[in-house]
Short mmCIF file of C-alpha atoms and ligand atoms in Angstrom, two decimals:
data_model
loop_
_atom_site.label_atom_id
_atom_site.label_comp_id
_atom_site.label_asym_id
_atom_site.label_seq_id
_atom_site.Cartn_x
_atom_site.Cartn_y
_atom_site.Cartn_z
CA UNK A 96 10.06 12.99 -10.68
CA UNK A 97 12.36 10.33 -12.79
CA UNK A 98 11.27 6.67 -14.44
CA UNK A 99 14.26 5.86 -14.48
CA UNK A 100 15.10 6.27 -10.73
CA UNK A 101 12.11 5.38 -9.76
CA UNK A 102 12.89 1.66 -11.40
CA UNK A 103 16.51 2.01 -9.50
CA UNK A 104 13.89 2.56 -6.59
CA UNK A 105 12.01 -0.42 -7.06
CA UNK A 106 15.45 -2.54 -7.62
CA UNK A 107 16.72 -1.53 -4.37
CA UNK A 108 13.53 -2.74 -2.60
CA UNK A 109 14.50 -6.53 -1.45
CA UNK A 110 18.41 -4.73 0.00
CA UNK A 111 16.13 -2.33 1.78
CA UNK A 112 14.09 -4.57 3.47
CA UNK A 113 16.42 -7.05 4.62
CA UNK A 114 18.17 -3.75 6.53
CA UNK A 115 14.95 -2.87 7.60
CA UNK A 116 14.49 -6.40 9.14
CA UNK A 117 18.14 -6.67 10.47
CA UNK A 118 17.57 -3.10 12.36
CA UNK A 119 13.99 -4.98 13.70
CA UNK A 120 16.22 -7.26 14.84
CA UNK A 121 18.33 -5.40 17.09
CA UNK A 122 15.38 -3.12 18.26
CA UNK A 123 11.81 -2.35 18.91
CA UNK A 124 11.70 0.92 17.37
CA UNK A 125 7.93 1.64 19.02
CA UNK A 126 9.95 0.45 22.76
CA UNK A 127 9.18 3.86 23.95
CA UNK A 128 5.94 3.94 23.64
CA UNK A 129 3.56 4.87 26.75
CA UNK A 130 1.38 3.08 28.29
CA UNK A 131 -2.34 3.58 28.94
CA UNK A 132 -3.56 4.10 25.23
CA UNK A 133 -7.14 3.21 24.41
CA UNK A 134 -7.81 4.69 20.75
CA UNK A 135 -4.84 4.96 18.32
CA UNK A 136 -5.62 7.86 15.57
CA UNK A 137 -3.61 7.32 12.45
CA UNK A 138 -3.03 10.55 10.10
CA UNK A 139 -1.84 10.63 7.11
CA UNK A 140 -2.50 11.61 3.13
CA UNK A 141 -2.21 9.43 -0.04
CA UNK A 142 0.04 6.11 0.05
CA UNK A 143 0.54 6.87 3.88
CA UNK A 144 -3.01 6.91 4.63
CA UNK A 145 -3.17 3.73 2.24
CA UNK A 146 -1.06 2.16 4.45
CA UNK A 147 -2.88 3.41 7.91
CA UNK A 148 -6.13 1.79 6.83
CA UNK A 149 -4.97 -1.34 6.33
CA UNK A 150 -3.30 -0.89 10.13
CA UNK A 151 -6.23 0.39 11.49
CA UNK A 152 -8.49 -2.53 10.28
CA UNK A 153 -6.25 -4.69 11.94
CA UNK A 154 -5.83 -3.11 15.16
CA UNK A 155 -9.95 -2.96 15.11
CA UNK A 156 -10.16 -6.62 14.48
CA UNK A 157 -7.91 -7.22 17.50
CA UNK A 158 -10.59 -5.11 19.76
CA UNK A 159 -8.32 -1.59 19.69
CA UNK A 160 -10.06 1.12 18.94
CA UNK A 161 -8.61 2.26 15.99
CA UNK A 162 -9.15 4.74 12.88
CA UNK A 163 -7.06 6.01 9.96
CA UNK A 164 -8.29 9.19 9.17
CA UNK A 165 -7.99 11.97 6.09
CA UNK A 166 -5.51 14.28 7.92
CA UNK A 167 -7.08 16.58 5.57
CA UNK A 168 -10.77 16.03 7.56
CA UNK A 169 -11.88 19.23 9.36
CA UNK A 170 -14.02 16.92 11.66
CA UNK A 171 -12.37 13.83 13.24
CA UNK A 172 -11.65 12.05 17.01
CA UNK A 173 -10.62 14.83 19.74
CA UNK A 174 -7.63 14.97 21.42
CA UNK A 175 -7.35 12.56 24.66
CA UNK A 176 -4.02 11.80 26.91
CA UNK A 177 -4.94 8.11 25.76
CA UNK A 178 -5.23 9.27 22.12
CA UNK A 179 -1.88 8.25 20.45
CA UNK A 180 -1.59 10.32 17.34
CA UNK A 181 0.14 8.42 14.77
CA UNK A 182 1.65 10.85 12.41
CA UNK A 183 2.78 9.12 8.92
CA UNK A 184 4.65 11.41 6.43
CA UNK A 185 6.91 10.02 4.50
CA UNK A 186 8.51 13.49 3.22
CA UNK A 187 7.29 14.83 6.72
CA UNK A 188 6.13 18.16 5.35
CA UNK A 189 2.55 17.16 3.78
CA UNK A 190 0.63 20.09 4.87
CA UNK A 191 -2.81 18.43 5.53
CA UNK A 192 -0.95 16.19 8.14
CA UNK A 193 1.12 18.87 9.97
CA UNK A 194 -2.27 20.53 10.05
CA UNK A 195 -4.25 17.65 11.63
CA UNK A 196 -1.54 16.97 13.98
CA UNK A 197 -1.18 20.47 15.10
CA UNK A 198 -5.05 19.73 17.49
CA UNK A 199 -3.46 16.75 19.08
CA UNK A 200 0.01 18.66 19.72
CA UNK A 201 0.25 18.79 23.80
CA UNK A 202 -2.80 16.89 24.32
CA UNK A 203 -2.61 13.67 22.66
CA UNK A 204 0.49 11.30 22.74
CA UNK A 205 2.14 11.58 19.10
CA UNK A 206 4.17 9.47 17.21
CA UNK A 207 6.07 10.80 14.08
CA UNK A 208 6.71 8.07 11.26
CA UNK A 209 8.63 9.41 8.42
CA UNK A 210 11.89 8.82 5.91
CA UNK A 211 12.84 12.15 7.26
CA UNK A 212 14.01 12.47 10.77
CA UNK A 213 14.22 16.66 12.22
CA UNK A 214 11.44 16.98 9.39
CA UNK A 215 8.32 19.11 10.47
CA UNK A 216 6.01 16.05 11.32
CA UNK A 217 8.72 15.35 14.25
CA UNK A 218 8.55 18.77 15.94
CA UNK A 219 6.52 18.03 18.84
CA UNK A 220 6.02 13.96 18.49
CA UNK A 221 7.03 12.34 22.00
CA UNK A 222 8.39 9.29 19.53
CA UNK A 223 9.78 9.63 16.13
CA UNK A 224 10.20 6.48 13.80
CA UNK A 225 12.16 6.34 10.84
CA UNK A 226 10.94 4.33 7.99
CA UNK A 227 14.40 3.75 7.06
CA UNK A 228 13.49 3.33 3.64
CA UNK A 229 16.47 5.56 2.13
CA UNK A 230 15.67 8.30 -0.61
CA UNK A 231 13.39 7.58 -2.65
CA UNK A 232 15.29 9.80 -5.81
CA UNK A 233 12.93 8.78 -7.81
CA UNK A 234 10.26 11.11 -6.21
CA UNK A 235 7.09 8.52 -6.06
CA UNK A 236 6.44 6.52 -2.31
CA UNK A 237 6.97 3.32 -2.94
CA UNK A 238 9.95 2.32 -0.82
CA UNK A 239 8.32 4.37 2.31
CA UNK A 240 5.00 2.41 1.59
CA UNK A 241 6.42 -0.63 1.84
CA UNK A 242 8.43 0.04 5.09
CA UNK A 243 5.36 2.20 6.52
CA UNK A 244 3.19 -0.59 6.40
CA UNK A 245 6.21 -3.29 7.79
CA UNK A 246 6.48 -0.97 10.55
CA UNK A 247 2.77 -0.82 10.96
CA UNK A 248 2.95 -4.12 11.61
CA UNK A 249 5.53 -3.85 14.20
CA UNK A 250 3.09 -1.55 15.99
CA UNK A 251 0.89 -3.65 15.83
CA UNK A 252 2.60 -5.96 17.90
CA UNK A 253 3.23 -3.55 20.09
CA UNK A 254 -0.16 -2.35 21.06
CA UNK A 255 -1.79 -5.88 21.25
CA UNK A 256 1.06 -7.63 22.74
CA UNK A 257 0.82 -10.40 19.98
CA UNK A 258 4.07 -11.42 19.38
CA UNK A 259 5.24 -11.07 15.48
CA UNK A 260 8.18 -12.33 13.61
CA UNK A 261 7.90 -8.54 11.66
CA UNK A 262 11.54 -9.38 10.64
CA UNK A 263 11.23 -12.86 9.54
CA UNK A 264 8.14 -11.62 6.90
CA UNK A 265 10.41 -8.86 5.86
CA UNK A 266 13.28 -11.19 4.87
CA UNK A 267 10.68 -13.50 3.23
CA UNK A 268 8.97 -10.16 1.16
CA UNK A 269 12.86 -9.87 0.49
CA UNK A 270 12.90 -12.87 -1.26
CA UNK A 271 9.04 -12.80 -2.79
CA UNK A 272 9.92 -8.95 -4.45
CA UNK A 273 13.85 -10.27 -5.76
CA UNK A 274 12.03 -13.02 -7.45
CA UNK A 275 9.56 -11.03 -9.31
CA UNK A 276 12.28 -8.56 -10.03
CA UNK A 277 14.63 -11.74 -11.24
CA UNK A 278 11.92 -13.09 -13.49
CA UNK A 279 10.43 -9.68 -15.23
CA UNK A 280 11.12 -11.06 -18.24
CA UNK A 281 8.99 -13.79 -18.41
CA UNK A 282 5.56 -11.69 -16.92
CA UNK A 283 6.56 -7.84 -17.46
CA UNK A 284 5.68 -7.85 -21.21
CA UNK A 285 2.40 -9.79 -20.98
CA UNK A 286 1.48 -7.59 -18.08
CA UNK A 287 2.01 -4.44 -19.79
CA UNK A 288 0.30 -5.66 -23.37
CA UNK A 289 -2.88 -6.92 -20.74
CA UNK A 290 -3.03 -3.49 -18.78
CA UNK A 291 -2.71 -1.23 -21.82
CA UNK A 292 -6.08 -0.12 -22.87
CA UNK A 293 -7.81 2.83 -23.87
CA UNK A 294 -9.47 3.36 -20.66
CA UNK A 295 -7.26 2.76 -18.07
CA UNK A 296 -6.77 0.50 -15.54
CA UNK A 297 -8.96 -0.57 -12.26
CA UNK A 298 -7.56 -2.09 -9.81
CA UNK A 299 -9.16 -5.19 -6.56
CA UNK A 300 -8.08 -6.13 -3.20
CA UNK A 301 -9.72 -7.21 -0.49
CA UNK A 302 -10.17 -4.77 2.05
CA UNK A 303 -7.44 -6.24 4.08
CA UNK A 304 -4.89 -5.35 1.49
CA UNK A 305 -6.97 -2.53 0.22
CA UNK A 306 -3.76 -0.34 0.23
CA UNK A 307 -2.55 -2.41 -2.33
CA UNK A 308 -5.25 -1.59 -4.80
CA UNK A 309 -4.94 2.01 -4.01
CA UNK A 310 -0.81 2.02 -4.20
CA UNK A 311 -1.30 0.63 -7.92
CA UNK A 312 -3.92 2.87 -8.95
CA UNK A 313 -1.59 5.60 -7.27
CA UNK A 314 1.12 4.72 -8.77
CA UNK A 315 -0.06 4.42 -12.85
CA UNK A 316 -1.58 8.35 -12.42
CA UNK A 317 1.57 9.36 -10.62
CA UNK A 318 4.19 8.00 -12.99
CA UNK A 319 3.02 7.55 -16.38
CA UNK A 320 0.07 9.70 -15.59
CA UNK A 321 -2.61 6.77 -17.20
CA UNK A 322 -6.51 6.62 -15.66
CA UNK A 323 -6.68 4.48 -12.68
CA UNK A 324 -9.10 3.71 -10.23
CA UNK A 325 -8.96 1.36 -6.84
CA UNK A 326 -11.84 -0.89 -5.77
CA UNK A 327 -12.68 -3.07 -3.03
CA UNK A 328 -13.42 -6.40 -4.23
CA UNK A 329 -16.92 -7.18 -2.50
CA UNK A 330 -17.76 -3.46 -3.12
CA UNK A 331 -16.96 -3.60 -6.54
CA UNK A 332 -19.90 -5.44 -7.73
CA UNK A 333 -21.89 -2.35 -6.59
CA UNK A 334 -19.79 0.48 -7.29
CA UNK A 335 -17.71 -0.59 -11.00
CA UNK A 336 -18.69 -3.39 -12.37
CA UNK A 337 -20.51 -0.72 -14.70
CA UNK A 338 -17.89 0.23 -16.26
CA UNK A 339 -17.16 -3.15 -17.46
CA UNK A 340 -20.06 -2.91 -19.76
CA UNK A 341 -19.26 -0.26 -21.70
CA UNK A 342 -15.66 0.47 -21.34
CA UNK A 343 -12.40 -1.75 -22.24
CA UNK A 344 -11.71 -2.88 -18.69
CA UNK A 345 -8.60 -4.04 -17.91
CA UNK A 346 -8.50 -5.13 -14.55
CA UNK A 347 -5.52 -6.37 -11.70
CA UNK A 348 -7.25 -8.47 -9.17
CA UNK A 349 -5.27 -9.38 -5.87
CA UNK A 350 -6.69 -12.33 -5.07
CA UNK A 351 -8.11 -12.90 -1.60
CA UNK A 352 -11.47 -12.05 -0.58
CA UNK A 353 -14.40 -14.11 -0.32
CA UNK A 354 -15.90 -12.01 -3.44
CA UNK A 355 -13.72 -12.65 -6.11
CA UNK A 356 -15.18 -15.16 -7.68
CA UNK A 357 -18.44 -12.67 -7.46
CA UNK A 358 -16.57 -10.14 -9.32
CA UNK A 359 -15.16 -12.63 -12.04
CA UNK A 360 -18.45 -13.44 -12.41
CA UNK A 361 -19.30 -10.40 -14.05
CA UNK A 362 -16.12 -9.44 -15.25
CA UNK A 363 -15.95 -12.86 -17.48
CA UNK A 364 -19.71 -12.27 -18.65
CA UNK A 365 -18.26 -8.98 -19.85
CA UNK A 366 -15.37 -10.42 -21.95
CA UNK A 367 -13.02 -8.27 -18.90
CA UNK A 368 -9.17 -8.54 -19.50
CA UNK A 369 -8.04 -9.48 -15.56
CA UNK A 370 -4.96 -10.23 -14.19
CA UNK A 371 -4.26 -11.62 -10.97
CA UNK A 372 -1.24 -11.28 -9.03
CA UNK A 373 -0.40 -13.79 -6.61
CA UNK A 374 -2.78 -16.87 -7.67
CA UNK A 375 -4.81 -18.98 -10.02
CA UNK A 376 -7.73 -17.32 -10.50
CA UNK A 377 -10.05 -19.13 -13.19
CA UNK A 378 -10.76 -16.63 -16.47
CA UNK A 379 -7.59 -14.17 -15.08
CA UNK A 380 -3.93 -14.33 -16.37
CA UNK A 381 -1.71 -14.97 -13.31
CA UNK A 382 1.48 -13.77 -11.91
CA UNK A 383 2.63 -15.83 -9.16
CA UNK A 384 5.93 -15.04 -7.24
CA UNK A 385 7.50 -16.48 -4.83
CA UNK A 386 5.64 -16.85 -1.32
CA UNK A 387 2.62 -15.39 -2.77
CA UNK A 388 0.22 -17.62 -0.39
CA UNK A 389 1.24 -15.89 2.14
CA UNK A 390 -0.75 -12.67 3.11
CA UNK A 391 1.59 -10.93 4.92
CA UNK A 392 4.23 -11.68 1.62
CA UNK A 393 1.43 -10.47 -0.25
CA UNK A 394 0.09 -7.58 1.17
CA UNK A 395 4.18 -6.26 1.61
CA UNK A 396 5.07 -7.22 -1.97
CA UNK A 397 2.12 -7.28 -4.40
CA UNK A 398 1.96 -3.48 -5.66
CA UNK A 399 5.42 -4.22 -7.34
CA UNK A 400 3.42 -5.36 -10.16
CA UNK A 401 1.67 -2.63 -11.23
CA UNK A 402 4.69 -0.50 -10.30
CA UNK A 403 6.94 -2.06 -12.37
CA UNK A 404 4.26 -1.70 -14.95
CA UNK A 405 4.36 1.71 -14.11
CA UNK A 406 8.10 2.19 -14.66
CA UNK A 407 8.04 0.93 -17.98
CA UNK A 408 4.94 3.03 -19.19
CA UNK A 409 6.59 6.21 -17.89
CA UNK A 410 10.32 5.55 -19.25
CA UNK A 411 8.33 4.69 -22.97
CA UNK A 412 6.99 7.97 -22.67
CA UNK A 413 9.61 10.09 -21.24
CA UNK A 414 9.25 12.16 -18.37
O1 F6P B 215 3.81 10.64 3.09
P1 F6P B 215 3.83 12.07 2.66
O2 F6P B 215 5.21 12.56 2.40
O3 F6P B 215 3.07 12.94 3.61
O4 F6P B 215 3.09 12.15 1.27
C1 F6P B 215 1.75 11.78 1.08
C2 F6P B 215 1.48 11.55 -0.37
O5 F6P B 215 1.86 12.67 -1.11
C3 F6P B 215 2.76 12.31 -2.15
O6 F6P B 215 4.04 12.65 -1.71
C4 F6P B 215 2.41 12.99 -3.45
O7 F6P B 215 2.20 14.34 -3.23
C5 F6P B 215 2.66 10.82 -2.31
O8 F6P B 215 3.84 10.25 -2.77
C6 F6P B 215 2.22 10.37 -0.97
O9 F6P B 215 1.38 9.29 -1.17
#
């Protein structure tokens, strides 16, 4: 892995998106897809199960039955003809998710999504779907998150038969993630001098953006290998908000759910450092970009943030 490719992978982002969207534009990649589903299984492992969570809370909420699972689980939903499998590798060789998808192969419908096409995830999928996120040389998912969860979205549509301008958001996430790239200079530095304590950094979303918690806290051990933890934002008033008392917590909230103001609470009472990406949030440093009140914008370009703060730690320190 390489900092400094992985900021040239972060730069390309907003050109990789708007391809993504014209492509959406000329196609429905999920077109194929058969009919008669009734529970949609999503596998996957790190930032592709990030994203699958967030997919499957949404297909839920819409009345699917719906579940992103650890493809590493021994236990999980059996095969069914109206089981569709959907595979998400990004590399299309994690192990844990050729391993899951190996009880559904010949018994469940599968779909393959991955930045690799004739990769081992699409041996036996009856649909393969390319993230079309280019290489990533940098060797971290971040690109392939970002395009997983657009295309997520896409599905979606698919399944519920809502329509969604899926383009349209991409070209505006386009714009949101080229504007906090553009202006770096005026946040970056304050960002990095607020996140760099002595024990680590903890990161709040809503669980409707969870993945963007997780793809932060990801993304700081991954890179500059730093301590980082994700949290839900209700749930962290029961689970972290410990920590606050006793350690130097230096917190990114993404603003959103109905508990932040629950967390602040506490995390002002502890003298907390927070920032918030993506509004005013009162006793939090903000970073606003761009589009930000929009949480489809948000939840597609938020973890740029942290993984431009990411970038910078790791190219300080060398690889
Ligand atoms: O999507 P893939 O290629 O299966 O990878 C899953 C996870 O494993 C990693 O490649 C790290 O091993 C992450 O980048 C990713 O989140």
């Amino acid at each position: 892995m390489k900092p400094d490719l992985y900021l040239a992978d972060l730069e390309a982002k907003p050109a990789a998106l708007d391809a993504l969207a014209a492509s959406l534009e000329t196609g429905d990649p999920f077109g194929e897809l058969g009919d008669g589903v009734r529970r949609v299984v999503f596998l996957g492992m790190g930032s592709s199960r990030y994203a699958a969570r967030v997919a499957a809370l949404r297909l839920r909420s819409a009345g699917l039955d719906a579940v992103a699972e650890y493809a590493s689980a021994t236990a999980g939903y059996p095969p069914g003809r109206d089981t569709l499998v959907v595979a998400i590798s990004a590399t299309g060789g994690s192990r844990e998710t050729l391993d899951a998808l190996a009880r559904h192969t010949g018994a469940s419908q599968v779909l393959a999504l991955t930045n690799t096409p004739g990769s081992p995830v699409t041996r036996h999928a009856g649909l393969v779907v390319d993230m079309a996120a280019g290489e990533e040389r940098g060797g971290v998912a971040c690109r392939t998150f970002q395009h997983t969860l657009a295309l997520l979205l896409a599905l979606e549509s698919r399944l519920t038969g809502v329509k969604a301008d899926v383009p349209g958001l991409l070209r505006r996430t386009a714009l949101a993630t080229a504007d906090l790239l553009d202006r770096r200079a005026e946040w970056l530095p304050e960002a990095l001098r607020l996140l760099d304590g002595p024990h680590g950094v903890y990161t709040l979303a809503p669980v409707e953006r969870l993945s963007s918690a997780e793809q932060s806290a990801l993304m700081v051990r991954e890179g500059p290998r730093r301590p980082a933890t994700a949290c839900e934002t209700g749930d962290w008033s029961h689970v972290d908000v410990y920590l606050a008392k006793t350690l130097d917590y230096r917190a990114v909230l993404f603003p959103g759910s109905r508990y932040d103001e629950q967390a602040m609470e506490w995390l002002r009472l502890r003298g907390s450092t927070v920032l918030a990406v993506g509004a005013d949030v009162p006793g939090a440093h903000a970073i606003r970009y761009r589009g930000d009140d929009d949480p489809g914008v948000a939840l597609l370009t938020e973890t740029l943030v942290t993984e431009l703060v990411a970038a910078h730690w790791w190219t300080a320190q060398g690889s």
